Coordinates of C-alpha atoms in Angstrom, one line a residue:
M2 CA 212.9 68.5 360.7
T3 CA 212.5 72.4 359.6
T4 CA 213.8 73.8 357.0
H5 CA 213.9 76.9 356.1
L6 CA 215.1 78.7 353.1
L7 CA 216.2 81.8 352.2
G8 CA 216.4 83.4 349.5
I9 CA 218.9 86.1 348.9
R10 CA 220.6 87.9 345.4
H11 CA 223.8 86.8 344.9
H12 CA 226.3 89.6 346.5
G13 CA 223.5 91.4 348.2
P14 CA 224.6 93.0 351.0
G15 CA 221.7 93.3 352.9
S16 CA 220.1 89.8 352.3
A17 CA 224.2 89.5 353.5
R18 CA 223.5 90.9 357.1
S19 CA 219.7 89.3 357.3
V20 CA 221.5 85.3 356.6
L21 CA 223.4 86.1 359.7
R22 CA 220.5 87.4 362.1
S23 CA 218.6 84.5 360.8
L24 CA 220.8 82.0 361.6
D25 CA 222.3 83.0 364.5
E26 CA 217.8 83.3 365.5
L27 CA 217.7 79.4 364.3
Q28 CA 220.8 78.6 365.0
P29 CA 220.9 75.5 362.5
D30 CA 222.7 72.5 362.7
A31 CA 223.1 71.6 359.0
L32 CA 224.1 75.0 357.1
L33 CA 223.4 74.2 352.6
V34 CA 224.9 76.3 350.1
E35 CA 223.6 76.9 346.4
V36 CA 227.7 76.6 345.2
P37 CA 229.0 74.1 343.2
A38 CA 228.7 70.7 344.8
D39 CA 232.0 69.7 344.0
V40 CA 233.6 72.6 345.7
Q41 CA 233.1 71.0 348.6
G42 CA 236.4 70.8 350.1
A43 CA 237.8 74.5 349.3
L44 CA 234.5 75.7 351.7
R45 CA 236.6 75.6 354.3
W46 CA 239.0 77.7 353.4
I47 CA 236.1 80.2 353.9
G48 CA 237.0 82.2 356.8
D49 CA 240.4 81.8 357.2
S50 CA 242.7 84.9 358.2
H51 CA 244.7 84.7 355.2
L52 CA 242.1 84.0 352.8
V53 CA 240.7 87.9 352.1
P54 CA 237.6 88.4 349.8
P55 CA 237.4 89.7 346.4
V56 CA 238.3 85.7 345.7
S57 CA 237.1 83.5 343.9
L58 CA 236.7 79.6 343.3
L59 CA 237.6 78.1 340.3
G60 CA 236.4 75.2 338.2
Y61 CA 238.4 73.5 335.6
V62 CA 238.7 70.8 333.1
V63 CA 242.1 68.8 334.3
A64 CA 242.5 67.8 329.9
E65 CA 241.1 71.0 329.5
P66 CA 241.9 74.5 331.4
A67 CA 240.4 77.0 330.0
R68 CA 237.2 75.0 330.0
A69 CA 236.5 76.7 333.2
A70 CA 233.7 78.3 335.5
F71 CA 233.7 81.0 338.5
A72 CA 232.1 81.4 341.3
P73 CA 233.2 85.0 342.9
F74 CA 232.4 86.1 346.5
A75 CA 233.2 89.6 348.2
S76 CA 232.5 90.3 351.5
F77 CA 228.8 91.7 351.3
S78 CA 228.5 87.6 349.7
P79 CA 225.9 86.4 351.7
E80 CA 227.3 83.2 351.0
W81 CA 230.2 83.9 352.2
Q82 CA 229.1 85.6 355.3
A83 CA 226.8 82.0 355.9
I84 CA 229.7 79.3 355.2
R85 CA 232.4 82.3 357.4
W86 CA 229.4 81.9 359.9
A87 CA 229.3 78.0 359.9
N88 CA 232.8 77.4 359.7
E89 CA 233.5 79.5 363.4
R90 CA 230.6 77.0 364.6
D91 CA 231.8 73.9 363.4
V92 CA 227.9 73.6 361.2
P93 CA 227.7 71.0 358.8
V94 CA 228.1 73.5 355.0
T95 CA 228.1 71.8 352.5
A96 CA 227.2 72.7 348.6
I97 CA 224.1 71.9 346.8
D98 CA 224.4 73.0 343.5
L99 CA 224.7 71.2 340.1
P100 CA 228.5 70.4 340.0
L101 CA 231.1 71.3 337.6
S102 CA 232.0 68.3 336.6
V103 CA 229.0 68.2 335.0
T104 CA 228.0 71.5 333.9
L105 CA 231.2 71.9 332.6
A106 CA 231.2 68.7 330.5
H107 CA 229.2 70.3 327.5
V108 CA 227.9 73.4 326.2
P109 CA 223.7 74.3 327.8
T110 CA 221.8 74.3 325.7
D111 CA 218.2 76.4 325.7
E112 CA 216.7 73.3 326.0
L113 CA 213.3 73.6 328.0
V114 CA 211.3 71.5 329.8
G115 CA 207.9 73.2 328.6
E116 CA 206.9 76.5 327.6
A117 CA 209.3 78.6 327.4
M118 CA 209.0 82.1 329.6
P119 CA 211.9 84.9 330.1
P120 CA 212.1 85.0 334.1
D121 CA 212.7 89.6 334.8
P122 CA 211.6 89.0 338.7
I123 CA 212.7 92.0 340.0
G124 CA 211.6 94.3 337.5
D125 CA 207.6 92.7 337.2
L126 CA 207.6 92.4 341.4
A127 CA 209.2 96.6 341.3
A128 CA 206.3 96.8 338.5
A129 CA 204.0 96.4 339.9
A130 CA 204.9 98.4 343.5
G131 CA 205.2 100.7 340.9
D132 CA 208.6 102.0 340.6
P133 CA 210.4 101.6 337.0
D134 CA 213.8 101.1 338.1
P135 CA 214.3 97.8 339.1
E136 CA 218.0 98.7 341.3
R137 CA 216.4 100.5 343.4
W138 CA 213.2 98.8 344.6
W139 CA 215.8 96.0 344.8
D140 CA 218.1 98.3 347.4
D141 CA 215.2 99.8 349.0
M142 CA 213.4 96.5 350.3
I143 CA 216.1 94.4 350.5
E144 CA 220.1 95.5 349.8
H145 CA 219.4 98.6 353.0
R146 CA 217.4 97.0 354.9
G147 CA 218.5 93.1 357.2
D148 CA 215.0 92.5 359.0
G149 CA 216.5 88.6 359.8
V150 CA 213.7 86.2 359.0
P151 CA 210.9 88.1 357.8
A152 CA 212.7 89.6 355.1
F153 CA 213.1 85.7 353.8
D154 CA 209.6 84.4 354.4
A155 CA 208.1 88.1 351.9
V156 CA 210.9 87.2 349.7
A157 CA 209.2 83.6 349.1
D158 CA 205.9 85.3 349.0
A159 CA 206.8 87.5 346.2
M160 CA 209.6 84.8 344.2
A161 CA 205.7 82.4 344.4
A162 CA 204.7 85.3 342.6
A163 CA 207.1 85.9 339.8
R164 CA 206.9 82.6 339.1
E165 CA 204.4 81.3 338.5
G166 CA 203.7 80.0 334.7
F167 CA 207.1 79.7 334.6
V168 CA 208.8 77.0 333.1
P169 CA 212.6 76.6 333.2
S170 CA 215.0 75.6 330.5
L171 CA 216.6 71.4 330.9
E172 CA 219.6 72.7 332.4
E173 CA 218.3 75.4 335.9
H174 CA 214.8 72.1 335.5
R175 CA 217.9 69.7 335.9
R176 CA 219.7 72.6 338.5
E177 CA 217.4 73.3 341.2
A178 CA 216.4 68.9 341.2
H179 CA 220.3 69.1 342.1
M180 CA 218.7 71.2 344.9
R181 CA 216.4 69.3 346.1
R182 CA 218.0 65.9 346.0
A183 CA 220.7 67.4 348.2
I184 CA 218.2 68.9 351.0
R185 CA 216.5 65.0 351.3
R186 CA 219.6 63.8 352.1
S187 CA 220.0 66.3 354.9
A188 CA 217.4 65.4 356.3
R189 CA 218.1 61.7 355.3
G190 CA 221.0 61.9 357.4
G191 CA 219.3 63.8 360.5
A192 CA 219.9 67.5 360.7
Q193 CA 216.7 69.0 362.0
R194 CA 217.3 72.1 362.0
I195 CA 217.9 72.7 358.0
A196 CA 219.3 76.1 356.0
V197 CA 219.7 76.4 353.4
V198 CA 220.9 79.8 351.0
C199 CA 220.3 80.1 347.8
G200 CA 219.2 82.9 345.0
A201 CA 215.7 84.2 345.8
W202 CA 214.6 83.2 341.8
H203 CA 215.6 79.1 342.8
V204 CA 213.4 79.4 346.6
P205 CA 209.6 78.5 345.7
A206 CA 211.7 75.9 343.4
L207 CA 213.0 74.3 346.5
D208 CA 209.8 73.1 347.8
V209 CA 210.5 68.6 348.2
T210 CA 206.9 68.6 348.0
S211 CA 206.4 70.2 344.9
T212 CA 207.4 67.3 342.9
T213 CA 209.1 63.5 343.8
A214 CA 212.2 62.1 344.4
T215 CA 212.1 60.2 342.0
A216 CA 211.1 62.6 339.2
D217 CA 214.2 63.8 340.8
A218 CA 216.7 61.2 340.4
A219 CA 215.8 60.8 336.6
A220 CA 216.9 64.7 335.9
L221 CA 220.3 64.2 337.0
R222 CA 220.7 60.1 335.8
K223 CA 223.2 59.8 333.4
L224 CA 224.3 63.1 333.0
P225 CA 227.2 63.6 331.3
K226 CA 230.9 64.4 333.9
A227 CA 234.0 65.4 333.0
K228 CA 237.4 66.1 335.2
V229 CA 237.6 68.7 337.2
S230 CA 240.2 70.8 339.4
V231 CA 238.4 73.6 341.9
A232 CA 241.3 76.4 343.2
W233 CA 241.1 80.1 345.0
V234 CA 242.0 83.0 342.6
P235 CA 242.2 86.4 343.7
W236 CA 238.9 88.8 342.6
T237 CA 238.5 92.4 341.6
H238 CA 235.7 94.5 342.5
R239 CA 235.5 95.4 339.0
R240 CA 234.9 91.7 338.3
L241 CA 232.4 92.1 340.3
T242 CA 229.8 94.5 338.2
P243 CA 227.8 93.8 334.6
A244 CA 230.2 95.5 332.9
S245 CA 232.7 92.5 333.0
G246 CA 230.5 90.0 331.5
Y247 CA 230.0 88.9 335.1
G248 CA 226.0 87.7 334.8
A249 CA 224.9 87.8 338.3
G250 CA 227.1 92.1 339.1
V251 CA 227.0 94.2 340.7
A252 CA 226.6 98.2 339.1
S253 CA 228.5 99.2 342.3
P254 CA 230.7 96.7 344.5
G255 CA 232.4 99.8 346.2
W256 CA 229.2 101.1 348.0
Y257 CA 228.0 97.5 348.8
R258 CA 231.0 97.1 350.8
H259 CA 230.7 100.0 352.9
V260 CA 227.0 100.1 352.5
F261 CA 227.2 95.9 353.9
E262 CA 230.6 97.5 357.1
H263 CA 228.2 100.1 357.8
P264 CA 224.7 100.0 358.5
G265 CA 223.0 102.4 360.7
P266 CA 222.2 106.2 360.1
D267 CA 225.3 107.6 359.9
G268 CA 226.7 105.5 357.3
V269 CA 226.4 108.0 354.5
A270 CA 228.2 110.7 356.5
R271 CA 231.1 107.7 356.4
F272 CA 230.7 107.3 353.3
F273 CA 231.5 111.3 352.6
V274 CA 234.1 111.3 354.6
D275 CA 236.1 108.7 352.6
A276 CA 235.0 110.7 349.7
A277 CA 236.2 114.5 350.0
R278 CA 240.0 112.5 351.5
L279 CA 239.7 110.9 347.5
V280 CA 238.6 114.2 346.5
R281 CA 240.9 116.2 349.4
A282 CA 244.4 113.1 347.5
R283 CA 243.4 114.2 344.5
G284 CA 243.8 117.5 344.5
G285 CA 239.6 118.7 345.3
A286 CA 238.7 120.8 347.6
A287 CA 236.7 119.3 350.7
S288 CA 236.5 121.3 354.1
P289 CA 234.0 119.8 356.8
D290 CA 231.1 121.9 355.6
H291 CA 231.1 120.2 352.5
L292 CA 230.8 116.5 354.5
I293 CA 227.6 118.6 356.5
A294 CA 226.1 119.8 353.8
G295 CA 226.6 116.9 351.7
T296 CA 225.6 115.0 354.6
R297 CA 221.7 117.0 354.7
L298 CA 221.3 117.0 351.0
A299 CA 221.4 114.1 350.4
D300 CA 218.4 112.9 353.3
S301 CA 216.8 115.5 351.4
L302 CA 216.9 114.2 348.4
A303 CA 215.7 110.7 349.8
A304 CA 213.6 112.5 351.6
L305 CA 211.2 114.4 347.7
R306 CA 211.6 111.2 346.3
G307 CA 210.3 109.0 348.6
R308 CA 212.6 106.7 349.7
P309 CA 212.6 105.2 352.9
R310 CA 217.0 105.8 353.0
V311 CA 218.8 107.4 351.7
G312 CA 220.7 105.1 348.5
L313 CA 223.3 105.7 346.5
G314 CA 221.5 107.7 343.5
E315 CA 221.0 110.5 346.5
V316 CA 224.7 110.5 347.3
L317 CA 225.9 110.7 343.9
D318 CA 223.6 113.7 343.5
A319 CA 225.5 115.3 346.9
A320 CA 228.0 114.8 346.5
G321 CA 228.5 116.1 342.7
A322 CA 226.3 119.1 343.9
V323 CA 229.1 120.1 347.0
M324 CA 232.4 118.5 346.3
G325 CA 232.4 117.9 343.1
G326 CA 235.5 114.6 341.4
L327 CA 232.7 112.7 340.6
D328 CA 234.7 110.7 338.2
T329 CA 237.0 109.7 340.9
V330 CA 233.9 108.9 344.2
R331 CA 233.3 106.3 340.8
S332 CA 235.9 104.8 340.0
D333 CA 237.4 103.6 343.6
L334 CA 234.4 103.8 345.7
V335 CA 231.1 102.9 344.2
I336 CA 232.9 100.3 342.2
G337 CA 236.2 100.3 343.8
D338 CA 239.9 98.7 343.6
A339 CA 240.6 95.8 346.0
L340 CA 241.9 93.2 344.9
G341 CA 242.0 89.8 347.2
T342 CA 244.2 87.2 348.2
V343 CA 245.0 83.8 348.8
P344 CA 247.7 81.9 351.6
P345 CA 249.8 79.4 349.6
S346 CA 248.0 76.5 351.3
A347 CA 245.1 76.8 350.5
P348 CA 244.3 75.0 347.0
Q349 CA 245.7 76.0 343.8
V350 CA 248.3 74.6 340.9
P351 CA 251.1 74.2 341.9
L352 CA 252.2 77.5 339.2
A353 CA 250.4 79.3 339.9
R354 CA 252.0 78.4 344.6
D355 CA 254.7 78.8 343.4
V356 CA 254.2 82.9 340.8
A357 CA 252.5 83.5 344.2
A358 CA 255.9 82.6 346.3
A359 CA 257.9 84.6 343.3
Q360 CA 256.2 87.4 343.6
R361 CA 256.5 87.7 347.2
S362 CA 259.9 86.6 347.0
A363 CA 260.8 89.9 344.9
R364 CA 257.8 92.5 346.8
L365 CA 255.8 92.1 344.3
R366 CA 251.9 92.4 345.1
P367 CA 248.8 91.8 342.5
S368 CA 247.4 95.1 341.8
A369 CA 243.8 95.4 340.3
D370 CA 244.9 98.5 339.4
T371 CA 247.9 100.1 336.0
T372 CA 250.5 100.5 337.7
H373 CA 254.0 102.4 336.7
L374 CA 257.4 100.6 338.2
E375 CA 260.6 100.9 337.4
I376 CA 263.2 98.8 337.8
D377 CA 267.0 100.0 339.3
L378 CA 268.4 96.1 337.4
R379 CA 272.4 96.6 339.5
T380 CA 270.3 95.7 342.8
P381 CA 269.0 92.4 342.9
T382 CA 265.9 92.6 344.5
G383 CA 265.5 94.9 341.5
L384 CA 266.8 91.5 339.3
R385 CA 264.7 89.3 341.1
K386 CA 261.5 91.3 339.3
S387 CA 262.8 92.0 336.7
H388 CA 263.3 88.2 335.0
L389 CA 259.8 87.4 337.2
L390 CA 257.9 89.5 334.3
H391 CA 259.9 88.9 331.4
R392 CA 259.6 85.6 332.8
L393 CA 255.4 85.5 332.7
V394 CA 255.2 86.7 329.5
A395 CA 257.7 84.3 328.3
L396 CA 254.4 82.1 329.8
G397 CA 252.2 84.1 328.1
V398 CA 250.9 85.6 331.2
P399 CA 251.6 88.9 330.7
W400 CA 251.2 90.7 333.9
G401 CA 253.0 92.9 333.1
S402 CA 254.4 95.6 330.1
R403 CA 257.4 96.8 328.8
A404 CA 256.7 101.7 328.8
D405 CA 258.8 104.5 328.6
G406 CA 261.2 105.2 330.9
R407 CA 263.7 107.8 332.7
S408 CA 266.7 108.0 330.5
S409 CA 269.5 106.2 332.3
S410 CA 273.4 105.5 331.1
G411 CA 273.4 101.7 329.4
T412 CA 270.7 99.7 329.6
F413 CA 270.1 99.2 333.8
R414 CA 266.4 100.0 333.4
E415 CA 263.3 98.8 332.5
A416 CA 260.1 100.3 333.0
W417 CA 257.2 98.5 333.5
N418 CA 252.8 98.7 333.5
L419 CA 251.3 96.3 335.5
R420 CA 248.2 95.6 335.6
W421 CA 246.9 91.8 337.4
E422 CA 243.5 91.1 335.4
P423 CA 241.8 87.3 337.4
E424 CA 242.0 86.0 333.1
L425 CA 245.7 85.8 334.6
S426 CA 244.7 82.2 336.9
I427 CA 243.0 80.3 334.4
R428 CA 246.5 80.9 331.5
L429 CA 248.4 80.0 334.4
I430 CA 246.5 76.8 334.4
E431 CA 246.3 76.7 331.0
R432 CA 250.4 76.8 332.3
A433 CA 250.1 74.5 334.5
G434 CA 251.4 71.7 331.6
Y435 CA 254.8 73.1 330.8
G436 CA 256.3 72.3 334.1
T437 CA 255.6 72.9 337.9
T438 CA 257.9 76.2 338.8
L439 CA 257.4 79.7 336.7
A440 CA 261.1 78.9 335.8
S441 CA 261.1 75.5 334.5
A442 CA 257.6 76.1 332.9
A443 CA 258.7 79.5 331.0
T444 CA 262.0 77.4 330.1
A445 CA 259.8 74.8 328.6
R446 CA 256.9 77.3 326.6
L447 CA 260.3 79.1 324.9
I448 CA 262.5 75.6 323.8
E449 CA 258.9 74.8 321.9
R450 CA 258.7 78.8 320.6
S451 CA 262.3 77.9 319.3
D452 CA 261.5 74.3 317.8
A453 CA 259.0 76.1 316.3
A454 CA 260.4 79.2 314.5
R455 CA 260.7 79.5 311.2
G456 CA 262.8 82.2 310.5
L457 CA 265.6 84.0 312.5
A458 CA 263.2 87.3 313.1
E459 CA 261.4 85.4 315.5
L460 CA 264.5 82.8 316.8
V461 CA 265.6 85.8 318.6
G462 CA 263.2 87.2 320.0
V463 CA 262.9 84.4 321.7
L464 CA 266.5 84.2 322.3
D465 CA 266.2 87.3 323.6
I466 CA 263.1 87.1 326.1
A467 CA 264.9 84.0 327.5
L468 CA 268.0 86.4 327.7
L469 CA 265.8 89.2 329.9
A470 CA 264.2 86.4 332.0
G471 CA 266.7 84.8 333.3
L472 CA 266.5 80.6 331.7
P473 CA 269.7 79.8 330.7
D474 CA 268.3 76.5 330.3
A475 CA 266.2 78.2 326.9
V476 CA 268.9 80.0 326.0
E477 CA 271.1 77.9 324.9
P478 CA 268.6 75.7 322.2
A479 CA 267.9 79.3 321.6
V480 CA 271.5 79.7 320.5
R481 CA 272.5 76.9 318.4
R482 CA 269.2 76.6 315.9
L483 CA 269.5 80.5 315.5
A484 CA 273.8 79.9 313.8
S485 CA 272.1 76.3 312.2
R486 CA 269.5 79.2 310.7
A487 CA 272.4 82.2 309.9
A488 CA 274.5 79.6 308.9
T489 CA 272.6 78.9 306.3
D490 CA 269.9 81.7 305.3
P491 CA 270.4 82.5 301.5
D492 CA 268.4 85.9 302.2
L493 CA 270.4 89.1 303.6
G494 CA 268.2 91.1 304.6
H495 CA 266.9 87.8 306.9
L496 CA 270.5 88.4 308.7
L497 CA 270.1 92.6 309.4
D498 CA 266.9 92.3 310.5
A499 CA 268.0 90.1 313.0
S500 CA 270.8 91.9 313.3
V501 CA 269.8 94.4 315.7
P502 CA 267.2 92.4 318.5
L503 CA 270.6 90.1 318.3
A504 CA 272.5 93.0 319.2
H505 CA 269.8 94.2 321.7
A506 CA 269.6 90.4 323.1
L507 CA 273.9 90.5 324.1
R508 CA 273.8 94.1 325.5
Y509 CA 270.5 92.6 327.5
G510 CA 272.5 89.9 328.4
D511 CA 275.8 91.5 329.5
V512 CA 273.3 93.5 331.6
R513 CA 272.7 90.8 333.4
G514 CA 276.0 89.2 333.6
T515 CA 274.5 86.6 331.4
D516 CA 277.7 84.6 329.3
A517 CA 277.0 85.2 326.1
S518 CA 279.7 83.9 325.0
S519 CA 278.1 81.1 321.5
L520 CA 275.5 84.2 321.2
R521 CA 278.1 87.1 320.5
A522 CA 279.8 83.8 318.2
V523 CA 276.3 83.6 316.1
F524 CA 276.5 87.5 315.8
D525 CA 280.0 87.7 314.7
G526 CA 279.0 84.6 312.3
L527 CA 276.4 86.3 311.0
V528 CA 277.9 89.6 310.7
V529 CA 280.8 88.9 308.4
R530 CA 278.0 86.9 306.0
A531 CA 276.1 89.9 306.1
I532 CA 279.6 92.0 305.0
A533 CA 280.6 89.6 302.3
G534 CA 277.1 89.5 300.4
L535 CA 275.4 93.9 301.1
P536 CA 277.7 94.3 297.8
A537 CA 276.4 92.2 295.7
A538 CA 272.6 92.6 297.1
C539 CA 272.6 96.6 296.2
R540 CA 273.4 96.7 292.5
S541 CA 270.1 96.8 290.9
L542 CA 267.3 97.7 292.7
D543 CA 264.4 99.6 292.3
D544 CA 263.8 102.3 293.6
D545 CA 261.6 100.3 296.4
A546 CA 264.5 97.4 297.7
A547 CA 266.4 100.4 297.6
E548 CA 263.9 102.5 300.2
V549 CA 264.3 99.1 302.7
I550 CA 268.4 98.3 302.5
V551 CA 268.8 102.4 303.0
E552 CA 267.1 101.5 306.3
R553 CA 268.3 98.0 306.5
L554 CA 271.8 99.5 306.0
T555 CA 270.9 102.0 309.6
G556 CA 270.1 99.2 311.2
F557 CA 273.2 97.2 311.1
M558 CA 275.2 99.8 311.4
G559 CA 273.1 101.3 315.1
A560 CA 274.0 96.9 316.3
L561 CA 277.4 97.2 315.6
A562 CA 277.2 100.4 317.3
M563 CA 275.8 99.0 320.2
L564 CA 278.2 96.5 320.8
D565 CA 281.7 98.5 319.1
H566 CA 282.3 96.0 317.0
P567 CA 285.5 95.9 316.1
A568 CA 283.9 96.2 312.0
R569 CA 282.2 99.0 313.6
R570 CA 286.0 100.2 312.2
G571 CA 287.0 97.7 309.4
A572 CA 285.6 96.1 307.2
F573 CA 281.5 97.3 307.4
P574 CA 282.7 101.4 306.6
A575 CA 285.1 99.8 303.5
V576 CA 281.8 98.0 302.2
L577 CA 279.9 101.3 303.0
A578 CA 282.9 102.8 301.0
Q579 CA 281.8 101.6 298.0
L580 CA 278.8 101.7 298.5
S581 CA 278.6 105.0 298.1
E582 CA 280.3 104.8 294.5
Q583 CA 278.6 101.9 293.0
G584 CA 277.2 103.3 290.6
G585 CA 273.4 101.4 292.0
H586 CA 270.8 103.2 293.1
G587 CA 271.7 106.8 294.3
L588 CA 269.3 106.2 297.4
V589 CA 271.9 103.7 298.6
E590 CA 274.5 105.8 297.9
G591 CA 273.5 109.3 300.0
R592 CA 272.0 106.6 302.9
A593 CA 276.8 104.9 302.7
S594 CA 277.8 108.2 302.3
R595 CA 275.7 109.7 305.7
L596 CA 276.4 106.5 307.7
L597 CA 280.1 106.7 307.1
H598 CA 279.8 110.8 307.8
D599 CA 278.2 110.3 311.5
A600 CA 281.2 106.8 312.1
G601 CA 283.5 110.1 311.7
V602 CA 285.4 108.1 309.0
W603 CA 285.0 111.2 306.1
S604 CA 286.0 114.3 307.2
A605 CA 284.2 117.4 306.4
S606 CA 286.1 118.0 303.0
D607 CA 285.7 113.4 302.5
V608 CA 281.9 114.4 302.9
R609 CA 282.0 117.6 300.1
G610 CA 283.8 116.1 297.8
R611 CA 280.7 114.0 297.4
V612 CA 277.7 115.6 298.0
G613 CA 279.4 118.1 295.5
R614 CA 279.7 115.4 292.5
A615 CA 276.3 114.0 292.7
L616 CA 275.4 117.0 293.0
S617 CA 277.1 118.3 288.8
G618 CA 275.3 118.6 285.9
G619 CA 276.9 115.6 285.1
T620 CA 275.1 112.8 287.3
P621 CA 271.2 112.9 285.9
A622 CA 268.5 114.7 288.4
A623 CA 266.5 112.0 289.2
R624 CA 269.7 110.8 290.8
G625 CA 271.1 113.6 292.5
A626 CA 268.0 114.0 295.0
A627 CA 268.2 110.2 295.3
F628 CA 270.7 110.8 296.7
V629 CA 270.0 114.0 299.1
E630 CA 267.0 111.9 300.4
G631 CA 269.3 109.1 301.0
F632 CA 272.2 111.7 302.2
V633 CA 269.9 113.9 304.7
A634 CA 267.2 111.6 306.1
G635 CA 265.9 111.0 309.7
S636 CA 267.8 114.5 310.4
G637 CA 269.6 116.4 307.9

């Protein structure tokens, strides 16, 4: 029985090529991989043509989904390539890292088995080699090569030297004990040629002769456990970078994918072709001469810098000197905007599966980039798009945010900015308790919000979302609570403030074919109460209160106009006429006069007479100034 420890760098393209080369040479009858042991069942999907990386395994505590951990994979990840190789050949694959049920059951500590020595193995090895740039040194030695078994022998020796004197934390000690135990179990199970794919740092510690099985069992005894579930979720290249907070991230996932797919000497030329295509698409200049000059310059820079082959630094320096457009090249090619896909049949929570089906039905594909979307609500597909996006907002999973778009008559058009972030997958899992479908979950959450709402404005907001999302089962409870609250709320300001979003909700309800008759009854009752209470509410106001009430009067008038409400032509103008002559605050009188003018209720001579009286010698100067301010404010 032989065990081969293949020490890799997570998401290293050279490591991935070396793994494939080694597996072809060794032909193991068992493959052990450093991924959490309780994701074992999900690994069989790797290699499925519909599971397209970058993707991630998401493990989460069932009772508390916010406690979760991601295990991302890219096409150039050594673990992904190793598992795919094994699945294609029916070689048993075993996940050997400490289970998520343990790591998510408690907060990791810095407790040590002995004294700590913080590891920076690549930095130490690069310094020993005389290279001040650890990333460049590792790329030159490992990631741009892919030498197979000899490369892993060299890595093992290097890491043994780097770990000399190192004492792991308790968490790391347990992880390595669990992996050693898995190697022993595989050997006892009859495997003759075992290949272990693990982080290079762990290789010296996974020598099963370095400690006893009894000691490892003691380290793993009576560990706390949580009930954990696992799902596949889409991931992005940007989320593979260290800037995203990912500890094992790589700075240039797009470049690494290119290096993995085009490892030969023509890889640099191919990269310049892609860069030229991108620069031209953005309006820049990139001719065949630029490509030739860029490739030659990159080769020359590598020779001058003593590098064994052209690296990313030389490519970017050459591209910047020859073509320009370096920011675009960095963003789109060096990092990349790839977003993986997960098939509906792969392990997912039911809610996430229903959202994916709704995305396909609405012909909306998640993207890692921000995209602008214009929706025409008069088409069935447009309505499905709008309902999907509003339901996700209602659920607290904001895939899109409303944006300014092209103007159109009525309310038949919506504009959105869309961007899918992997964190939204956790949000979906957190919200899975509300229902198994998007419609039922969004409805349940809106009903919960309406029950907890403390004011009219909050209730109207819930109602607005329910109408926009096409959720009638959420509309009716919100309407009932709104009617009850509006009938008893003694604050006229609350009624006026609620009128605008309520009118907006009614208007959208009409566009979407929603039965809003009960909502209209609530609005009509609110209008009656507001108009009846305005004269008394506008008496004896100080300056601050007058400023607030005039804005509310303007908003209320706009709400009536939005719906062409009968009160706009009868009861409300009569109240405005009363307020314009009431003898209260000049600001209120001026705004009431202006609203009567704008509505066409007063003729030019009526307006002229009222303004004249406000500016007559018998009117105090401060009162006349306030009248003018209220009259001309906005678009004087």
